[in-house]
mmCIF file of C-alpha atoms in Angstrom:
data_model
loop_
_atom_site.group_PDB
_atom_site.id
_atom_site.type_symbol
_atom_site.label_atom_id
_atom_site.label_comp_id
_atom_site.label_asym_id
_atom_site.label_seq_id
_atom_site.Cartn_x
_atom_site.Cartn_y
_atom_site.Cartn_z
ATOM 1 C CA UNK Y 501 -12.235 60.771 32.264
ATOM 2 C CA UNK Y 502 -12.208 60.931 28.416
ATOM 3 C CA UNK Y 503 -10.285 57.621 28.307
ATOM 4 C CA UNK Y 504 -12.921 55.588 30.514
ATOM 5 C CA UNK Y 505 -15.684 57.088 28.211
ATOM 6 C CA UNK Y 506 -13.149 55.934 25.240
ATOM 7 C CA UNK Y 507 -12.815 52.799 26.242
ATOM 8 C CA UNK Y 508 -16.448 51.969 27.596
ATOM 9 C CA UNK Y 509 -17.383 52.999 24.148
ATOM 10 C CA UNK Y 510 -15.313 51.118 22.505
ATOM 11 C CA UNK Y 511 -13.417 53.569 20.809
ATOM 12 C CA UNK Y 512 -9.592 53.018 22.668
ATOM 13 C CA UNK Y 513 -6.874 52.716 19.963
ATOM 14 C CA UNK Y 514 -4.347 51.676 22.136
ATOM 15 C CA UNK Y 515 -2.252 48.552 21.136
ATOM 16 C CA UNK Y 516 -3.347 45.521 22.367
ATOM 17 C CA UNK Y 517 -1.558 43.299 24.349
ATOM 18 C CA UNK Y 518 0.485 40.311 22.947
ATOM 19 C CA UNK Y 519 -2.032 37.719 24.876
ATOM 20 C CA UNK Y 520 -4.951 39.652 23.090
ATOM 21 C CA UNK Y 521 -2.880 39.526 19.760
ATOM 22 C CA UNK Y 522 -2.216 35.907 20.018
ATOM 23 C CA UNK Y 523 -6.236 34.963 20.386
ATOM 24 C CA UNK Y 524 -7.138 37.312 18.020
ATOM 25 C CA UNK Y 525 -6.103 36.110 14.525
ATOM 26 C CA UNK Y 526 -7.145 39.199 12.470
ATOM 27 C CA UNK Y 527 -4.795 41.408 14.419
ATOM 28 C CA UNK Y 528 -1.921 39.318 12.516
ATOM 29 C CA UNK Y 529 -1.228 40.148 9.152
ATOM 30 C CA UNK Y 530 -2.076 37.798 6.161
ATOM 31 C CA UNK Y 531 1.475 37.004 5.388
ATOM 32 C CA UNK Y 532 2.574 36.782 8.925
ATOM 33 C CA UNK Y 533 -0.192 34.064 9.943
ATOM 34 C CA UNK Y 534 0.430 32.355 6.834
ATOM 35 C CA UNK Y 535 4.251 32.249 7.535
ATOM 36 C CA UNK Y 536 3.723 30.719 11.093
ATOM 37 C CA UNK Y 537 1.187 28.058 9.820
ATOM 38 C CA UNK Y 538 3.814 26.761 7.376
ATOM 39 C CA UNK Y 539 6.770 27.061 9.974
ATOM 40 C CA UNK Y 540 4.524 25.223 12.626
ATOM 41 C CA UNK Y 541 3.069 22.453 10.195
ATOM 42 C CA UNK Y 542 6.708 22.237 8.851
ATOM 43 C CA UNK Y 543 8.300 21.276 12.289
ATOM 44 C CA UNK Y 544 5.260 19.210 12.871
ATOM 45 C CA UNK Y 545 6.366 16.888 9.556
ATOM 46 C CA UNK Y 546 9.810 17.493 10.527
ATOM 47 C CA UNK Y 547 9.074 15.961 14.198
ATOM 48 C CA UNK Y 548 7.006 13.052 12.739
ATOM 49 C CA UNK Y 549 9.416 11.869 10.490
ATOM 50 C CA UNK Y 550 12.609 12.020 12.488
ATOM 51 C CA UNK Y 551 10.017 10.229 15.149
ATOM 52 C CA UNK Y 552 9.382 7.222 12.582
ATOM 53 C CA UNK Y 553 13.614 7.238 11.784
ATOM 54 C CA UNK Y 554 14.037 7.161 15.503
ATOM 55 C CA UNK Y 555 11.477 4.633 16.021
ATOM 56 C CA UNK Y 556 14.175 2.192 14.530
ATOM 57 C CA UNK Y 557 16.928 2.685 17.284
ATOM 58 C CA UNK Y 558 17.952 -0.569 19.699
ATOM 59 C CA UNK Y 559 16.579 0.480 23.214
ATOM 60 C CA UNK Y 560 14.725 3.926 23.342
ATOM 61 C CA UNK Y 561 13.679 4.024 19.762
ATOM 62 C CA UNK Y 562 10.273 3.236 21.066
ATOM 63 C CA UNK Y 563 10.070 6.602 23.589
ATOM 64 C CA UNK Y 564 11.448 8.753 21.240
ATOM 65 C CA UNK Y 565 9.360 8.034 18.141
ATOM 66 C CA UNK Y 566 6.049 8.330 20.587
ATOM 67 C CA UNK Y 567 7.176 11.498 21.738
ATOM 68 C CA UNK Y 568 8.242 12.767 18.785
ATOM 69 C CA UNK Y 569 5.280 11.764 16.676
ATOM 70 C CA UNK Y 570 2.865 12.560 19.227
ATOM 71 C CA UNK Y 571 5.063 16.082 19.287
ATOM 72 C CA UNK Y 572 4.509 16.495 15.404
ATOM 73 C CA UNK Y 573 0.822 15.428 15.543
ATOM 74 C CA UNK Y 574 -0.091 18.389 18.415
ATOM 75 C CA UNK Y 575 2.630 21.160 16.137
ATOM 76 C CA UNK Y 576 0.709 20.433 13.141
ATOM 77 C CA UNK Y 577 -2.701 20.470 14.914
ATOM 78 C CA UNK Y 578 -1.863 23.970 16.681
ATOM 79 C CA UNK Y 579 -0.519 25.679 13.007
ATOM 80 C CA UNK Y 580 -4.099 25.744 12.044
ATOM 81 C CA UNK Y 581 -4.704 28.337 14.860
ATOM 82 C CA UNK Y 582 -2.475 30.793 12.965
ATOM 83 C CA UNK Y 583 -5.059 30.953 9.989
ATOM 84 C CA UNK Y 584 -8.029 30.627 12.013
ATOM 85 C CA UNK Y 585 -7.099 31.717 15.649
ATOM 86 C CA UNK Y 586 -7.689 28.956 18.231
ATOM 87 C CA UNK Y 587 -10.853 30.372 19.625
ATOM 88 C CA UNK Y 588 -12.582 29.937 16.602
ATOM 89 C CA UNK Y 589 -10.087 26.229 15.855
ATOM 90 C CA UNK Y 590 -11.419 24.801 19.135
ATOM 91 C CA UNK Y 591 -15.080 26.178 17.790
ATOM 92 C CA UNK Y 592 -14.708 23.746 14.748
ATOM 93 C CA UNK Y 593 -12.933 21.321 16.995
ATOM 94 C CA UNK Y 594 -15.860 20.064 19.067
ATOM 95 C CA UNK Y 595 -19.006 20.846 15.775
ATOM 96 C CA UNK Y 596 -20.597 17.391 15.567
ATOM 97 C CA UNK Y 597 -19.518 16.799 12.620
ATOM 98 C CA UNK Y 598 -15.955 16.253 13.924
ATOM 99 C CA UNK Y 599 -16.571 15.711 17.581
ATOM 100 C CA UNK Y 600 -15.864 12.312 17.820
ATOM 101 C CA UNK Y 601 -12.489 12.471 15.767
ATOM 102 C CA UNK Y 602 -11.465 15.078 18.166
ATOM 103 C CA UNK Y 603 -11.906 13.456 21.414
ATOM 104 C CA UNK Y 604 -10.350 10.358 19.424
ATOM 105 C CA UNK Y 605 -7.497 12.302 18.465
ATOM 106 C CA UNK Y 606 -7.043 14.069 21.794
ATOM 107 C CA UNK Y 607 -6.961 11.073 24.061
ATOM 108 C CA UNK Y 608 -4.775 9.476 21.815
ATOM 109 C CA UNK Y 609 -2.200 12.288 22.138
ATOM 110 C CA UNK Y 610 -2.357 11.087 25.823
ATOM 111 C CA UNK Y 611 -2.860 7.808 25.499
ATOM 112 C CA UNK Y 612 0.369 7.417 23.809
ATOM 113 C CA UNK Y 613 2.552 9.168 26.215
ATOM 114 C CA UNK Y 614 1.143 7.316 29.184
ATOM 115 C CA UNK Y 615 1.784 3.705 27.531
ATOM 116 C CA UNK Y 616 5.343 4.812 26.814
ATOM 117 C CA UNK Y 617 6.355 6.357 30.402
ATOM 118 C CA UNK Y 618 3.907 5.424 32.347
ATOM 119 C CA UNK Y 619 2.886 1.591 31.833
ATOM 120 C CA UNK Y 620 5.971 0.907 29.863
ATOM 121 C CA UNK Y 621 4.020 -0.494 27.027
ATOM 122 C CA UNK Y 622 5.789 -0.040 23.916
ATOM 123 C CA UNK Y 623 3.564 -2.377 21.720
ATOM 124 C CA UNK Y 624 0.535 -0.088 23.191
ATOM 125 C CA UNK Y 625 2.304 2.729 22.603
ATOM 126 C CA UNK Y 626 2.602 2.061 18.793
ATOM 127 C CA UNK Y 627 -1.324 0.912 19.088
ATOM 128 C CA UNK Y 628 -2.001 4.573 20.253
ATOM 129 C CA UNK Y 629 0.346 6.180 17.200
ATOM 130 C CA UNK Y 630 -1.710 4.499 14.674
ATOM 131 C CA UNK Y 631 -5.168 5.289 16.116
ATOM 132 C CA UNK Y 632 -3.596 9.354 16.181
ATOM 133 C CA UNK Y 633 -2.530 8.781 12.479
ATOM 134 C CA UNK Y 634 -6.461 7.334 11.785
ATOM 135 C CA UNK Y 635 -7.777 10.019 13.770
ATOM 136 C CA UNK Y 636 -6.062 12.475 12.272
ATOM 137 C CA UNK Y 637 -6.843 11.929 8.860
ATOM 138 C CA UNK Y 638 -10.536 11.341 9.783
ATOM 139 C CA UNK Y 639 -10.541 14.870 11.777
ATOM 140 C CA UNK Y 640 -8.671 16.473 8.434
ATOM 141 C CA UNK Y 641 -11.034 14.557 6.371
ATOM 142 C CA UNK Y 642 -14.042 16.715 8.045
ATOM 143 C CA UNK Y 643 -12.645 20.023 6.674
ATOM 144 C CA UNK Y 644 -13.010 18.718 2.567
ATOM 145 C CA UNK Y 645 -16.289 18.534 1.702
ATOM 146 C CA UNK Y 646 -17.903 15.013 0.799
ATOM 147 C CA UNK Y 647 -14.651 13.707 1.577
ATOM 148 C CA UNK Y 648 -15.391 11.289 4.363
ATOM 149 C CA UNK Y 649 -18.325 9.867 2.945
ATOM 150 C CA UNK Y 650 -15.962 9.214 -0.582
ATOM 151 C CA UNK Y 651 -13.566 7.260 1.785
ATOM 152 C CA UNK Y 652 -16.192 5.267 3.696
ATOM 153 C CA UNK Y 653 -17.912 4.300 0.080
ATOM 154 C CA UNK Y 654 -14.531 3.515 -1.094
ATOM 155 C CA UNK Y 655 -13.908 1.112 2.015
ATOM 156 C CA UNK Y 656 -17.056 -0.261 1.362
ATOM 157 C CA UNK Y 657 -16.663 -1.196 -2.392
ATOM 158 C CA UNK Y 658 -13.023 -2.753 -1.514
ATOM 159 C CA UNK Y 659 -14.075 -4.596 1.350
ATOM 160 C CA UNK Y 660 -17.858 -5.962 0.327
#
């Protein structure tokens, strides 16, 4: 009985569960979150750039550089969760501000993979990689301040 009032009250200090853990971000330490952004946004490089040396291959070069890029672009992505926690990532996700980059990015995650292995579209396929590698910099734009607007007046003093 004096663990159900414990609990209702709020007051259990029992270990949470590794699910629980993993969705709360301040029940990782500092260092540790820290340490598993860098490893995750580290393979995510790593995967892009052996993508783009494997893009150059006779045959399956294609395949492999989608899949790896597209791999590197969703490792990178996900290492933000380890300093923010990915309830409160996908919160900032889908803000207004960056809504539109998001659903960009997203679909072009997919978009990639199906013109590779589904429609057999390599030329689409490398379409998709570049729209993930625009919409990626315009969603990591969102997070500087002022940023996007000094890239769009930059565009516009180049181009006009």
């Amino acid at each position: 009985m004096e663990k159900l009032r414990r609990v209702l009250s709020g007051q259990d200090d029992e270990e949470q569960g590794l699910t629980s853990q993993s969705f709360d971000s301040s029940s990782l330490s500092y260092s540790t979150r820290v340490k598993w952004f860098a490893i995750c946004f580290a393979s995510g490089i790593l995967c892009s750039i052996l993508g783009t040396g494997l893009l150059w291959l006779p045959g399956a070069g294609a395949k492999l550089f989608a899949v790896f890029y597209t791999l590197g672009n969703i490792s990178a992505l996900c290492s933000t969760c380890f300093l923010m926690g990915p309830v409160k990532q996908l919160k900032k996700m889908f803000e207004p501000t960056r809504l539109i980059a998001t659903i960009v990015m997203l679909l072009s995650f997919i978009l990639t993979l199906c013109a590779i292995f589904w429609w057999h579209k390599k030329a689409l396929g490398l379409v998709f990689c570049i729209v993930q590698f625009l919409a990626m910099t315009w969603y990591s734009l969102s997070y500087i301040p002022f940023a996007r607007d000094a890239v769009v007046k930059c565009f516009t003093s180049c181009l006009g």
